mmCIF file of C-alpha atoms in Angstrom:
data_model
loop_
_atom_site.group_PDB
_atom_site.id
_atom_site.type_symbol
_atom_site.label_atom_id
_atom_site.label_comp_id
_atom_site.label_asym_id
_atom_site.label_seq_id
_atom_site.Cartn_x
_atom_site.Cartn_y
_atom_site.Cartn_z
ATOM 1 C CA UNK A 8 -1.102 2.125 25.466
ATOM 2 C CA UNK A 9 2.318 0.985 26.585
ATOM 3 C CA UNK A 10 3.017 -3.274 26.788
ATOM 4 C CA UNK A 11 5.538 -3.512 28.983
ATOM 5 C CA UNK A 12 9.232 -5.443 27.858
ATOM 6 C CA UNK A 13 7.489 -5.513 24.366
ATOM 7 C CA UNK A 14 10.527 -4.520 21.836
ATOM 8 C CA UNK A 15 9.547 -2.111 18.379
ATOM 9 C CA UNK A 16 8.296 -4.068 15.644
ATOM 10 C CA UNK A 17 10.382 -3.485 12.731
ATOM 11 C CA UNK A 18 8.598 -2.310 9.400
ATOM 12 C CA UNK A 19 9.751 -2.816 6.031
ATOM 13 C CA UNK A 20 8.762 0.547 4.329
ATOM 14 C CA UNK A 21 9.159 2.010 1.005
ATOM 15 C CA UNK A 22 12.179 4.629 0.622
ATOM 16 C CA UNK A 23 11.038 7.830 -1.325
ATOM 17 C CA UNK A 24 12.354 11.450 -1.997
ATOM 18 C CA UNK A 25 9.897 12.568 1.047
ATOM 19 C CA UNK A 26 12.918 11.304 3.400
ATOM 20 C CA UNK A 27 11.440 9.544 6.239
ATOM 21 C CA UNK A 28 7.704 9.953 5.453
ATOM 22 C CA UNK A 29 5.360 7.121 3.582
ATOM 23 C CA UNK A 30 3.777 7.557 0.141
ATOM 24 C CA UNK A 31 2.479 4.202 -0.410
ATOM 25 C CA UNK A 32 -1.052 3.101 0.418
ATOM 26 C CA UNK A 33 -0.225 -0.035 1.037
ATOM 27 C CA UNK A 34 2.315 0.793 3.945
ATOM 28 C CA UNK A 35 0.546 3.599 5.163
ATOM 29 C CA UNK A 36 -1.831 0.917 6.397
ATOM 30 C CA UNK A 37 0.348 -0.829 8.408
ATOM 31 C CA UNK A 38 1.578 2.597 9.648
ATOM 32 C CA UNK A 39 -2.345 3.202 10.764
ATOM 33 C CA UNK A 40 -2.674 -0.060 12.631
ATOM 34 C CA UNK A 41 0.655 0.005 14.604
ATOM 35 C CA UNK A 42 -0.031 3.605 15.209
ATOM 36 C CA UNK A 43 -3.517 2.561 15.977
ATOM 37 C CA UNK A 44 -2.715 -0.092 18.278
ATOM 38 C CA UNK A 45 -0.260 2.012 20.383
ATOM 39 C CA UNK A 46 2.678 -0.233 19.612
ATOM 40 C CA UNK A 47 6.361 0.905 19.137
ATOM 41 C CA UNK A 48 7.565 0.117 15.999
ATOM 42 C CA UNK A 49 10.996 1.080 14.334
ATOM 43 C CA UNK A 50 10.836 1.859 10.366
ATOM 44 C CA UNK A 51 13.623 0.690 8.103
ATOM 45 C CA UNK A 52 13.426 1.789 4.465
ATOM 46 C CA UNK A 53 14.031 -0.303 1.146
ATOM 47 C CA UNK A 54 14.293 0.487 -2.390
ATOM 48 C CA UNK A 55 11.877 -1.172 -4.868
ATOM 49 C CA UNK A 56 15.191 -3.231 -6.307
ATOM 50 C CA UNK A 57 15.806 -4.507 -2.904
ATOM 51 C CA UNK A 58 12.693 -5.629 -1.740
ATOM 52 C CA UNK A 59 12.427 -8.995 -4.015
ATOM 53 C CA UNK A 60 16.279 -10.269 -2.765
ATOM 54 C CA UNK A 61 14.501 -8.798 0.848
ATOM 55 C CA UNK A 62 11.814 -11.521 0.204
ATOM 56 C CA UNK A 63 14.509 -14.387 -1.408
ATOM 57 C CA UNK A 64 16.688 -13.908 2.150
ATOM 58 C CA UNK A 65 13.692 -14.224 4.507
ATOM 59 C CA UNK A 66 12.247 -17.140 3.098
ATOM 60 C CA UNK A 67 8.768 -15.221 2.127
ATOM 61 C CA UNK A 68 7.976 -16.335 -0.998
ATOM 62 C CA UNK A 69 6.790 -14.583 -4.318
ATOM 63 C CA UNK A 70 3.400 -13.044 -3.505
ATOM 64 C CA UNK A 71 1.905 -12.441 -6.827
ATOM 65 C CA UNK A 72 2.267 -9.941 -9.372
ATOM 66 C CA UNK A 73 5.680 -8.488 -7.868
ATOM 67 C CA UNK A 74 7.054 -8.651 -4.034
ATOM 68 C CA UNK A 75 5.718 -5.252 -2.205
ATOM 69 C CA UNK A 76 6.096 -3.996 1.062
ATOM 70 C CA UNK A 77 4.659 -3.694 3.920
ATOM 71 C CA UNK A 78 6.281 -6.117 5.561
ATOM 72 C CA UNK A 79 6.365 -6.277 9.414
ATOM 73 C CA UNK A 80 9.381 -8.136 11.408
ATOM 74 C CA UNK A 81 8.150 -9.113 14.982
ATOM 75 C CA UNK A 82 11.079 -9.333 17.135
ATOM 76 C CA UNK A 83 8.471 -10.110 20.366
ATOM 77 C CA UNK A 84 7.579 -13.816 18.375
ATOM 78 C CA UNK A 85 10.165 -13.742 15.703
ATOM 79 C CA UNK A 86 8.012 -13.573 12.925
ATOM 80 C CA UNK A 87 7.746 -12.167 9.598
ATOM 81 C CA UNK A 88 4.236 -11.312 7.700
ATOM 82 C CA UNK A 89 3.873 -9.578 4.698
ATOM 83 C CA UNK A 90 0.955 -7.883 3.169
ATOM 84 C CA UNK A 91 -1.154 -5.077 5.303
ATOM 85 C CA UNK A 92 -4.372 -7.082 5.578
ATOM 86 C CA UNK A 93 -2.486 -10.048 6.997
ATOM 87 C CA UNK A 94 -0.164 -7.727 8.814
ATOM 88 C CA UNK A 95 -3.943 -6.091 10.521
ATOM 89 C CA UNK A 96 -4.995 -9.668 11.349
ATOM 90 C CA UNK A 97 -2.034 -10.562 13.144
ATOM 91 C CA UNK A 98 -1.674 -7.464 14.835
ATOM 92 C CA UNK A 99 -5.005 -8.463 16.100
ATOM 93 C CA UNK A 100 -4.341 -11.736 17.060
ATOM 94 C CA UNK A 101 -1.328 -11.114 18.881
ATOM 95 C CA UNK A 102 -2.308 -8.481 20.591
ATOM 96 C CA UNK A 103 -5.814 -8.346 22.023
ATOM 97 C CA UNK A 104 -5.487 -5.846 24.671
ATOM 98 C CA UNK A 105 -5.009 -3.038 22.225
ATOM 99 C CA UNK A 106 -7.819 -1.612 19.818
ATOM 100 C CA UNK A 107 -9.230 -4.207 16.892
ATOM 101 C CA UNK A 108 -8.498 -2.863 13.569
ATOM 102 C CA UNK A 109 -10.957 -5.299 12.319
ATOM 103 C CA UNK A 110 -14.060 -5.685 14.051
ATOM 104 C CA UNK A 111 -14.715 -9.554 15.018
ATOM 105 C CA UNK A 112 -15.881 -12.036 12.309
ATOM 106 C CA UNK A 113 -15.769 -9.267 9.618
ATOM 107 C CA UNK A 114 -11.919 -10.377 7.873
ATOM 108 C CA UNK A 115 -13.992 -12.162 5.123
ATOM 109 C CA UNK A 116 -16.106 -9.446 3.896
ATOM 110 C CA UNK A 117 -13.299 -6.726 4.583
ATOM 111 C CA UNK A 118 -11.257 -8.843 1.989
ATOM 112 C CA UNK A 119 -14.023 -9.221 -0.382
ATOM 113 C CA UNK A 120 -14.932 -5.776 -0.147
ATOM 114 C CA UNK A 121 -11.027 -4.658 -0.653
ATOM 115 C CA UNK A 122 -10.742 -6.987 -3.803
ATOM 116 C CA UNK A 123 -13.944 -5.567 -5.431
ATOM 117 C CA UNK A 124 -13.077 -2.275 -4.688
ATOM 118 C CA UNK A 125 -9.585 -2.534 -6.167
ATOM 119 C CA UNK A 126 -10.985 -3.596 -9.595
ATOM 120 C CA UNK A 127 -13.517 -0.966 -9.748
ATOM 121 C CA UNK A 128 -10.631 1.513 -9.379
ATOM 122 C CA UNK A 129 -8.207 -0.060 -11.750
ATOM 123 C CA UNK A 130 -8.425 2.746 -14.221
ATOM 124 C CA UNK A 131 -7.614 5.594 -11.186
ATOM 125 C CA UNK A 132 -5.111 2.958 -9.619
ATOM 126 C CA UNK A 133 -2.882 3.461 -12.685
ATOM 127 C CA UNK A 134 -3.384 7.442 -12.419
ATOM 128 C CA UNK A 135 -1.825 7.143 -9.142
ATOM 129 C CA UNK A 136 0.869 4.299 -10.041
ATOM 130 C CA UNK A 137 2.034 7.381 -12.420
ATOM 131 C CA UNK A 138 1.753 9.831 -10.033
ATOM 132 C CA UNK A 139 3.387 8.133 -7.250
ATOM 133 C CA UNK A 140 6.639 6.903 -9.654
ATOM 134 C CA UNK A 141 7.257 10.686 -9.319
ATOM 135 C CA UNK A 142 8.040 10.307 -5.630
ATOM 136 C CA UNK A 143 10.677 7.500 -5.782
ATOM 137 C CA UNK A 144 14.239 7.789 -6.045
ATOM 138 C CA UNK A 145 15.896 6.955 -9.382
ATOM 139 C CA UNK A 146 16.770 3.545 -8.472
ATOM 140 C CA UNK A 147 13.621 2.885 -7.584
ATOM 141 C CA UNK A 148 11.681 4.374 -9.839
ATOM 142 C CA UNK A 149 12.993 2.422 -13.167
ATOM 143 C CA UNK A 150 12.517 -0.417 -11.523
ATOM 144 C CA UNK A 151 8.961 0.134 -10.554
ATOM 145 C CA UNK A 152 8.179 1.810 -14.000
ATOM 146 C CA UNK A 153 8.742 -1.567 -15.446
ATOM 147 C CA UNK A 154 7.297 -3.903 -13.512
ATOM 148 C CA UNK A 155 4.324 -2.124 -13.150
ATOM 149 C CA UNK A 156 4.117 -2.519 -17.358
ATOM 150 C CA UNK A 157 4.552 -5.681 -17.085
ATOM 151 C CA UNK A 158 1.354 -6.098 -14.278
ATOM 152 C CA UNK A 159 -0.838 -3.808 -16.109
ATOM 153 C CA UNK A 160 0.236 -4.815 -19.459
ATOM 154 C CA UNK A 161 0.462 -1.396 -21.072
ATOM 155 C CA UNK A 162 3.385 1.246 -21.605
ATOM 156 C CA UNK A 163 3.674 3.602 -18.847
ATOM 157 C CA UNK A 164 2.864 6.537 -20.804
ATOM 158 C CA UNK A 165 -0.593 5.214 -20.966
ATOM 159 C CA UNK A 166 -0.857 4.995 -17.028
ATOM 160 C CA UNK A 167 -1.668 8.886 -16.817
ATOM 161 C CA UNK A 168 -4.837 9.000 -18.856
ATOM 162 C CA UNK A 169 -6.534 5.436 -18.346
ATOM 163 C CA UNK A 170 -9.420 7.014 -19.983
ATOM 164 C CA UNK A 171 -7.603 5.384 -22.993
ATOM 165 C CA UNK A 172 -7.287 2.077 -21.837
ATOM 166 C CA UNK A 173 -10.634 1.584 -19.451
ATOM 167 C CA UNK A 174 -13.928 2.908 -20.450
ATOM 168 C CA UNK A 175 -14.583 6.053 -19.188
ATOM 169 C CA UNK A 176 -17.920 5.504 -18.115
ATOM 170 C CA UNK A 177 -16.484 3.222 -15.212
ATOM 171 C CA UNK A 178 -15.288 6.260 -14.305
ATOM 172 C CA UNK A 179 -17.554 7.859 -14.426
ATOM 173 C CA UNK A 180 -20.210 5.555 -12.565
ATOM 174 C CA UNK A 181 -17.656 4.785 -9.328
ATOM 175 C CA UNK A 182 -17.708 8.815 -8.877
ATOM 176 C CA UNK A 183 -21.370 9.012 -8.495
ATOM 177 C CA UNK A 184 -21.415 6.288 -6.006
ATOM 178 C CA UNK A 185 -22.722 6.794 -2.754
ATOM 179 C CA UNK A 186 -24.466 10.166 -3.825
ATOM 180 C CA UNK A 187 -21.246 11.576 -5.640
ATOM 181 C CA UNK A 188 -18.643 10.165 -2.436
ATOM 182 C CA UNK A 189 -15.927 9.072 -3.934
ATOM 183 C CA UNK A 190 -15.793 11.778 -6.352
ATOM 184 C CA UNK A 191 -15.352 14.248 -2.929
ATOM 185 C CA UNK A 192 -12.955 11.971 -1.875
ATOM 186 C CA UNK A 193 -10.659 11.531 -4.863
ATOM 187 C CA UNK A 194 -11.074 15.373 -5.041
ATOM 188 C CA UNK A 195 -10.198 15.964 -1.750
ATOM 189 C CA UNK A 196 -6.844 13.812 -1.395
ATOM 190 C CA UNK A 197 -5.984 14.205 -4.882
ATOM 191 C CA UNK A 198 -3.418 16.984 -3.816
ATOM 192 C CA UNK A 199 -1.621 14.183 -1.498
ATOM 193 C CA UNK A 200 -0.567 12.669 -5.033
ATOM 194 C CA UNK A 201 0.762 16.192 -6.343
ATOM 195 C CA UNK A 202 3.957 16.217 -6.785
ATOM 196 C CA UNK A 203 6.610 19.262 -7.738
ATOM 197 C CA UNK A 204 6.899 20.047 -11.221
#
């Protein structure tokens, strides 16, 4: 679908060795919905360092534990939104001739369903966190080392086998979920985290 005189939305992204290609969840979401929606967008990268003093110049506030991306620059209303959930509802507000990400009068439960879900999977967050610091560039990936210490509370070399930190069993019960679902699942996109040894 093509919107006539509507100029690319810009999209903060996350820079990585895999030059010009996402590796954040977070951001791939946005990706998805602008993709979704048909609209033109133009991708500029940041490193982790720069995204705070990003935040500090645009006026965005500190979300809470650390500024993140994605972050989405309309030029069409001149306005900034950060954080892919928000970024999905605006989208949808905005414009509502192109496909809903999020069906009608469901936002609340999505978000309560995304914060639940995102506890339950603390212990295979962190897995990832470790996994995905191995796809940053050096500047960034010091810099997201530590803060991610300092959100999780732990040393980093304890992020690769949360078994240690979170009780297995958690585990253990979130893979059997849904008649063993999200085992499949982690099983079949765990080589998307794989990185070159």
């Amino acid at each position: 679908m093509s919107i006539p005189g509507l100029k690319p939305i810009i999209f903060y992204d996350i820079a990585s060795v895999l030059e010009n290609e996402p590796w954040s969840g977070n951001t791939i979401k946005t990706r998805y919905c602008l993709t979704f929606k048909g609209l033109p967008f133009q991708t500029v990268w940041l490193e982790f360092p720069e995204i705070k003093p990003f935040y500090e110049q645009h006026s965005l506030g500190t979300p809470a534990p650390v500024c993140t991306l994605p972050v989405i620059m309309d030029p069409n209303t001149n306005r900034l939104i950060a954080d892919s959930f928000a970024i999905a509802q605006y989208l949808d507000e905005q414009y509502p001739d192109t496909p809903k990400v999020l069906p009608n009068n469901t936002a609340a439960l999505i978000h309560i369903f995304h914060t639940a879900f995102f506890e339950a999977i603390k212990g295979a967050m962190m897995v990832a966190c470790f996994k995905g610091a191995q796809k940053l560039n050096p500047k960034s990936k010091e810099y997201y080392i530590r803060h991610r210490e300092e959100q999780f509370g732990i040393p980093w070399e304890q992020f690769a086998t949360p078994e240690k930190t979170r009780n297995r069993s958690e585990w253990e019960e979130m893979k059997s979920w849904n008649g063993g679902r999200w085992r499949r699942l982690v099983e079949a996109t765990d080589k998307y985290l794989d990185f070159p040894k």
